[in-house]
Short mmCIF file of N, CA, C and O in Angstrom, two decimals:
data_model
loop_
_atom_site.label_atom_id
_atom_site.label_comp_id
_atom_site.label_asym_id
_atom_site.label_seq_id
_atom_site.Cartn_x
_atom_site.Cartn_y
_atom_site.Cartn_z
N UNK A 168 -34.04 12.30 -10.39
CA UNK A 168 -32.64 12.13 -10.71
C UNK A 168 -32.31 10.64 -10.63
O UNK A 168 -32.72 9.97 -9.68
N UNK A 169 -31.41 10.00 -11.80
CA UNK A 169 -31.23 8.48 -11.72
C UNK A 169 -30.28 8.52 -10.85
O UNK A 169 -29.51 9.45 -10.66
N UNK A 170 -30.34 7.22 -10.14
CA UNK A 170 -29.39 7.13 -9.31
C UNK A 170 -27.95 6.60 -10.09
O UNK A 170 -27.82 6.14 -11.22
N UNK A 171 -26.86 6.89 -8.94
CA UNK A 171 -25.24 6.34 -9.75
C UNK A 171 -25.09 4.91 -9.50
O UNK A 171 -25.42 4.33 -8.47
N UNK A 172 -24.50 4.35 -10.65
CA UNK A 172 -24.39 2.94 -10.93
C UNK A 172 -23.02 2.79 -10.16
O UNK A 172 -22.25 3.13 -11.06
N UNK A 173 -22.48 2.60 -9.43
CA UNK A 173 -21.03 2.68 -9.29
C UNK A 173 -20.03 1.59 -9.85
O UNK A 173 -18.81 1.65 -10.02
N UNK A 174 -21.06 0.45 -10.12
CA UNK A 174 -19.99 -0.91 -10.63
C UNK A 174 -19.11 -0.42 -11.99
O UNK A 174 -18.01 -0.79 -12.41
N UNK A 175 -20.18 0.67 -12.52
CA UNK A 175 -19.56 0.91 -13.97
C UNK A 175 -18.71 2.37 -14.10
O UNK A 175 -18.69 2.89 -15.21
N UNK A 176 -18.10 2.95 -13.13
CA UNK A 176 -17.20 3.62 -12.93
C UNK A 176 -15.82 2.81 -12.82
O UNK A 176 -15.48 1.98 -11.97
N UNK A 177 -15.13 3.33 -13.99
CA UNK A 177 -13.75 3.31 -13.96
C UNK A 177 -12.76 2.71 -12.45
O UNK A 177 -12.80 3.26 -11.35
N UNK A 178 -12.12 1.78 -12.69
CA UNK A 178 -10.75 1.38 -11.75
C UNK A 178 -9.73 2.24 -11.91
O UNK A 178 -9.15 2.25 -12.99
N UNK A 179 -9.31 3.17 -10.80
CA UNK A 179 -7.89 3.80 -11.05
C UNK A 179 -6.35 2.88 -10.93
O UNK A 179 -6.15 1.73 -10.54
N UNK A 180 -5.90 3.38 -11.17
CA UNK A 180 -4.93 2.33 -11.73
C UNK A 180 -4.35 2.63 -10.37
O UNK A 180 -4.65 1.78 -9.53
N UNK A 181 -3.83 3.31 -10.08
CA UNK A 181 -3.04 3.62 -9.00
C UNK A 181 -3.88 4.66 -7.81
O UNK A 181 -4.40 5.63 -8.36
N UNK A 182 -4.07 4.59 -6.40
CA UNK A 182 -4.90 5.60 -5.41
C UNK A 182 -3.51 6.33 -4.46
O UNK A 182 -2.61 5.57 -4.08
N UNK A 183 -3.46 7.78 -4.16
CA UNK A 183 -3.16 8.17 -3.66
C UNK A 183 -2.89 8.16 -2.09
O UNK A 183 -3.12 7.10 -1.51
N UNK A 184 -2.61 8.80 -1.64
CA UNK A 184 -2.13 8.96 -0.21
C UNK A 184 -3.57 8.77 0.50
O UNK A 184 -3.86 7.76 1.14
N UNK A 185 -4.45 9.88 0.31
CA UNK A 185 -5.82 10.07 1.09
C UNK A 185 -6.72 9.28 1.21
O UNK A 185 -7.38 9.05 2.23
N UNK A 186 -6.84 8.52 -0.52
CA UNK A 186 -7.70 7.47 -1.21
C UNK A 186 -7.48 6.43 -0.21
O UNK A 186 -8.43 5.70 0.08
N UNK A 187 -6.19 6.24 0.43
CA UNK A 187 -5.06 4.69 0.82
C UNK A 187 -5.84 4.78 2.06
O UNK A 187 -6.25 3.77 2.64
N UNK A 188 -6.06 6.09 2.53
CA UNK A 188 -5.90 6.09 4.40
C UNK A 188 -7.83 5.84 4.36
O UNK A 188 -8.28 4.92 5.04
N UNK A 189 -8.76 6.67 3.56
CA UNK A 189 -10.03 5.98 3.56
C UNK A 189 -10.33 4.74 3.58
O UNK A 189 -10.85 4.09 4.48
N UNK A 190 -9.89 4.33 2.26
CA UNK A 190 -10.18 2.70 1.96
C UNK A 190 -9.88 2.05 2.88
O UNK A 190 -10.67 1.20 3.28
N UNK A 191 -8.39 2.27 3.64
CA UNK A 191 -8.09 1.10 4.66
C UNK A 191 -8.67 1.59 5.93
O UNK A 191 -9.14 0.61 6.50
N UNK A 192 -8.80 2.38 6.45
CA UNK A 192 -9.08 3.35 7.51
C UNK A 192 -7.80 3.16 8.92
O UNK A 192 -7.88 3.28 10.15
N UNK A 193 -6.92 2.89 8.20
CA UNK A 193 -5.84 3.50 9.08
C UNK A 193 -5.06 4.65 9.38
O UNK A 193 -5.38 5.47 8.52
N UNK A 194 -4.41 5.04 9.97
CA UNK A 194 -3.91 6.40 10.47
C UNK A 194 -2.76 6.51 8.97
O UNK A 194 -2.56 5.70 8.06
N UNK A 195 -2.25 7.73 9.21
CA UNK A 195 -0.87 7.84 8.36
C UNK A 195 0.28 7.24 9.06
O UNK A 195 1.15 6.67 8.39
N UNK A 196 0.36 7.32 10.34
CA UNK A 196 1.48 6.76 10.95
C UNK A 196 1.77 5.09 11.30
O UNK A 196 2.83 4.47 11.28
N UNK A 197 0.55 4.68 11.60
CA UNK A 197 0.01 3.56 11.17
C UNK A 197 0.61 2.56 9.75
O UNK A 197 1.29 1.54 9.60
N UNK A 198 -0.04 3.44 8.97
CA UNK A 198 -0.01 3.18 7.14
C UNK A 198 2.07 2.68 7.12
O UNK A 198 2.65 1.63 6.87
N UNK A 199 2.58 4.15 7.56
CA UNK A 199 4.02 3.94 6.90
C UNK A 199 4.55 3.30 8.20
O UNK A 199 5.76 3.17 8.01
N UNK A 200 4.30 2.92 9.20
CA UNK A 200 4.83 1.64 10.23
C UNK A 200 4.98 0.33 9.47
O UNK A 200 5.99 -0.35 9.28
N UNK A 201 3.66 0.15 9.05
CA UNK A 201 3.22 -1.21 8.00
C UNK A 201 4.06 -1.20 6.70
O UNK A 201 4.09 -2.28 6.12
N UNK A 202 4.59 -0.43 6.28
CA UNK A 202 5.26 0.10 5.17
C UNK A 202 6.82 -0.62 5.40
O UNK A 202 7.44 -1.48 4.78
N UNK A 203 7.10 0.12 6.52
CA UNK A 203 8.38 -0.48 6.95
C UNK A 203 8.28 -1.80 7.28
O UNK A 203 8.83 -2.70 6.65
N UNK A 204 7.67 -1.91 8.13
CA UNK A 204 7.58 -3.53 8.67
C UNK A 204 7.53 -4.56 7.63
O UNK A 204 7.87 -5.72 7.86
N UNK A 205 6.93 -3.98 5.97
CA UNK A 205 6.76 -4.68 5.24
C UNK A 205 5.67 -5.27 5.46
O UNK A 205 5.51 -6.45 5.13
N UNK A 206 4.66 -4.50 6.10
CA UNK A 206 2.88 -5.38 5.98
C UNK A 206 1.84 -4.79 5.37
O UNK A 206 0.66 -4.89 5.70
N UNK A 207 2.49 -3.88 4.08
CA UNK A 207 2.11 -2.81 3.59
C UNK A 207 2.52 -2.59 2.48
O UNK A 207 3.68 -2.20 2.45
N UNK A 208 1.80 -2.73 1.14
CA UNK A 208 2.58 -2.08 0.20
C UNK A 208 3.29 -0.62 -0.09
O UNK A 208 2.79 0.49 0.07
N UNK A 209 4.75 -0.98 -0.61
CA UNK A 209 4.83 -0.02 -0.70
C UNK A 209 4.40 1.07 -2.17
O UNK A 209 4.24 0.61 -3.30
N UNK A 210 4.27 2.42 -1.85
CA UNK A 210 4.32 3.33 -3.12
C UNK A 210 4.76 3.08 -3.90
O UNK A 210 5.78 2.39 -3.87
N UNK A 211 3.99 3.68 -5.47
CA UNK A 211 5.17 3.74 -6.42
C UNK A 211 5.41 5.04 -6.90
O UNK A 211 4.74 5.99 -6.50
N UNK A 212 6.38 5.15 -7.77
CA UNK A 212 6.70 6.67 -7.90
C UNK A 212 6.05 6.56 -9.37
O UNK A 212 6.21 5.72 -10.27
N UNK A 213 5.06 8.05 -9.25
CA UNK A 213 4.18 8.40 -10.48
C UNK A 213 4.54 9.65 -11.10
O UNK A 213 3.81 10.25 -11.90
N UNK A 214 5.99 10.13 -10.60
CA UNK A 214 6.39 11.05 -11.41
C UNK A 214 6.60 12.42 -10.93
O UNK A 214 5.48 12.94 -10.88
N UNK A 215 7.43 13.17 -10.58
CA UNK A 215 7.32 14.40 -9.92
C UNK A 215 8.09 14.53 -8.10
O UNK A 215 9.16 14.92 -7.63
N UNK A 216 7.45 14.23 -7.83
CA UNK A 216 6.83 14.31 -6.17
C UNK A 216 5.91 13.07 -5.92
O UNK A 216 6.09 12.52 -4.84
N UNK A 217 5.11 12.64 -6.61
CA UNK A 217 3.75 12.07 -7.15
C UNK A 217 3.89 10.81 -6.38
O UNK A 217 4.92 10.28 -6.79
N UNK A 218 3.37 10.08 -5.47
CA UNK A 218 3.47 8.52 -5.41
C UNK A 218 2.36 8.43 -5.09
O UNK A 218 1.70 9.34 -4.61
N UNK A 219 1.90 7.03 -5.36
CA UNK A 219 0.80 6.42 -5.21
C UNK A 219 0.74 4.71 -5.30
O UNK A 219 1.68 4.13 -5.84
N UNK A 220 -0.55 3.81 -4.67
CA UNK A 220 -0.67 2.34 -4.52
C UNK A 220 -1.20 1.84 -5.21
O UNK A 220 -2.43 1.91 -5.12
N UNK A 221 -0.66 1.12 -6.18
CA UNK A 221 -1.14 0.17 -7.28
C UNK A 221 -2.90 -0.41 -6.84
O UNK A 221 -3.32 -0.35 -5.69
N UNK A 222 -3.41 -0.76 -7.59
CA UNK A 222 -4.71 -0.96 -7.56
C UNK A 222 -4.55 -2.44 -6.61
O UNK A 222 -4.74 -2.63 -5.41
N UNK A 223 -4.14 -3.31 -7.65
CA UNK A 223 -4.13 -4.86 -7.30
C UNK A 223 -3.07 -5.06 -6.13
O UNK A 223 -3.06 -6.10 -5.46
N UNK A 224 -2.09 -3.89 -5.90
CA UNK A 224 -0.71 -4.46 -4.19
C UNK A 224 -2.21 -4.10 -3.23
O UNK A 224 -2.78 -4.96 -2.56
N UNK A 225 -2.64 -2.86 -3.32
CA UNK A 225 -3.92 -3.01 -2.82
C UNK A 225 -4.65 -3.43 -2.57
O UNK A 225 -4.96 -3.19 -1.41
N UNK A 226 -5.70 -4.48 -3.41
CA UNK A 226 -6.45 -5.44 -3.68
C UNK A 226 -6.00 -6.62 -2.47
O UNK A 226 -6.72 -7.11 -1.60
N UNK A 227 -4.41 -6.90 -2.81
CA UNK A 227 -3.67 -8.16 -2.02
C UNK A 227 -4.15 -7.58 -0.65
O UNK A 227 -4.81 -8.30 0.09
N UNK A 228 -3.90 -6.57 -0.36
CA UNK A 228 -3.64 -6.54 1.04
C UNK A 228 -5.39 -6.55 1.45
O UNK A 228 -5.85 -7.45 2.14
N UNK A 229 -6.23 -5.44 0.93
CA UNK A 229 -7.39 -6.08 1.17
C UNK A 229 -7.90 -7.22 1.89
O UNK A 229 -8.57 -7.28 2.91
N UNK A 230 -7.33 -8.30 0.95
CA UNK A 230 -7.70 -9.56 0.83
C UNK A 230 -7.60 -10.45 2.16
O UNK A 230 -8.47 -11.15 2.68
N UNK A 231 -5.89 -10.13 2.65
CA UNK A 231 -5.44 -10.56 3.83
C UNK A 231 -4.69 -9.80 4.89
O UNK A 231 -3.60 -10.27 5.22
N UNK A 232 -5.03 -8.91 5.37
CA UNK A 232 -4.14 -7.76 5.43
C UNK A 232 -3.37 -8.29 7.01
O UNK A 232 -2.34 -7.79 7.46
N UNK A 233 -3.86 -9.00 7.42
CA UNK A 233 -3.03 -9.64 8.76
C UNK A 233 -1.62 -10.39 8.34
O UNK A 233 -0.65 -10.46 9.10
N UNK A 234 -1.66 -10.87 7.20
CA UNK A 234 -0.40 -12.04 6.89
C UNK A 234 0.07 -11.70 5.60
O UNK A 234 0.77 -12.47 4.94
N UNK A 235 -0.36 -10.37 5.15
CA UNK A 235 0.08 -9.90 3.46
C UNK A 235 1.78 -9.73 3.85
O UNK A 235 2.13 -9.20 4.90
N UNK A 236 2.66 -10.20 2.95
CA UNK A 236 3.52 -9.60 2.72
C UNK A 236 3.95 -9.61 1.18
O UNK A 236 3.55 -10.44 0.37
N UNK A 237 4.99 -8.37 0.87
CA UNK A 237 5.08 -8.17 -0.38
C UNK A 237 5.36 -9.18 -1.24
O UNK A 237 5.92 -10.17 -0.77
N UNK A 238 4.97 -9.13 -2.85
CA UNK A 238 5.61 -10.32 -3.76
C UNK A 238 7.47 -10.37 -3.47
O UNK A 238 8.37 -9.55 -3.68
N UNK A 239 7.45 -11.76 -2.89
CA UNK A 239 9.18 -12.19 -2.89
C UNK A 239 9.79 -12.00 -1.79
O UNK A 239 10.92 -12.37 -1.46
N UNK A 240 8.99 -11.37 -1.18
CA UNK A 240 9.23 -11.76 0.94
C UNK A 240 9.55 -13.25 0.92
O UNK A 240 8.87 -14.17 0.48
N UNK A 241 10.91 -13.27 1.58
CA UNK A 241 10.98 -14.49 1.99
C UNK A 241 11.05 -14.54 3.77
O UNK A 241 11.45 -13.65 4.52
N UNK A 242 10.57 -15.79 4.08
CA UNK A 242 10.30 -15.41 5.34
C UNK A 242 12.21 -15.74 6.34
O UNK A 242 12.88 -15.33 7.29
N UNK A 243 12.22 -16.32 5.69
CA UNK A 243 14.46 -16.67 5.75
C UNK A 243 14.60 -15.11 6.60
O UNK A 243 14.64 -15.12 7.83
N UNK A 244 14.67 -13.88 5.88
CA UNK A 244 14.72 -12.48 6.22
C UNK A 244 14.08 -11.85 7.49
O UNK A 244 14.39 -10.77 8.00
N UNK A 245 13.32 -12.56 7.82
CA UNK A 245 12.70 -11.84 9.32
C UNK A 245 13.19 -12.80 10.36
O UNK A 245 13.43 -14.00 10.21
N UNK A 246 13.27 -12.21 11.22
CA UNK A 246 13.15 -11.25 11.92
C UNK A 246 14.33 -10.33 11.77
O UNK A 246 14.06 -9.25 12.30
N UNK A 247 15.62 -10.36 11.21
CA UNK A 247 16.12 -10.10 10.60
C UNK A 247 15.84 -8.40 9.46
O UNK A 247 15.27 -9.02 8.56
N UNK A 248 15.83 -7.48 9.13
CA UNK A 248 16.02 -5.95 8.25
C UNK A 248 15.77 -7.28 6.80
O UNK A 248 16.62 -7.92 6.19
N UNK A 249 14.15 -7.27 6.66
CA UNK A 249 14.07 -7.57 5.31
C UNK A 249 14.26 -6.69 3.92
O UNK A 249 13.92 -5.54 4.22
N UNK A 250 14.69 -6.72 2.43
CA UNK A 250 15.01 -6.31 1.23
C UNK A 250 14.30 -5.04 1.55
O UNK A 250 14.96 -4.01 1.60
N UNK A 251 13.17 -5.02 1.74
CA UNK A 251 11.74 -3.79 1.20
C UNK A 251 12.06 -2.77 2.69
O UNK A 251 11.46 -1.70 2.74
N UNK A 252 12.95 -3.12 3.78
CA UNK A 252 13.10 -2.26 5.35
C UNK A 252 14.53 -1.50 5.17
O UNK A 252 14.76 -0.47 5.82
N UNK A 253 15.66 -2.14 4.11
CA UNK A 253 16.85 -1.59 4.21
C UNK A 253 16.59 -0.06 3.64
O UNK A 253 15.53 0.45 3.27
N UNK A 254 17.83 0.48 3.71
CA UNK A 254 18.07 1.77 3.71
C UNK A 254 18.69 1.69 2.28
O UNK A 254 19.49 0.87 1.84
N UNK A 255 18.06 2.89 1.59
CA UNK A 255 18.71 2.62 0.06
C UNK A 255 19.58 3.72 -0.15
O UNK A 255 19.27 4.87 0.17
N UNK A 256 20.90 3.34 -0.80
CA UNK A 256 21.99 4.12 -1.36
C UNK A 256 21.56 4.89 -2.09
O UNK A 256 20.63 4.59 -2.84
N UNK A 257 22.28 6.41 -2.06
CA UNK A 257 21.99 7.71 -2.57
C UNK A 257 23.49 7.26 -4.15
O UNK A 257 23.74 8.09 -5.02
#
């Protein structure tokens, strides 16, 4: 049996909840702490119920995940309830 090439398997565009907690190997409670805190990307909505993490907000955090914060964090806002922590109107 040939073995699997994996470089040449497909990028998903967006990874789920389960995909998020493997790759990074953090807890769920963990995950949406970082979420709030804003050291974490957040979800996007894929329709339904459906959310999921962009490939590349992913990628970022990868990269630096101690000092990631989202595109347009300004640091003016912390310590301070930054844009991405407020509570959004119904």
């Amino acid at each position: 049996m040939p073995a699997i090439e994996y470089n040449c398997l497909p990028t998903p565009a967006f990874y789920r909840l389960p995909d998020v907690l493997r790759i990074t190997g953090l807890s769920r409670p963990t995950l949406y702490r970082r979420i709030a805190a804003c050291r974490f990307p957040r979800p996007v909505h894929l329709g339904g119920r459906a959310r999921g993490w962009a490939h590349a907000a992913l990628q970022d955090w990868i990269a630096d995940p101690e000092s990631y914060r989202p595109p347009g964090f300004q640091a003016a806002f912390w310590p301070a309830s930054p844009p991405c922590c407020r509570k959004r109107s119904r």
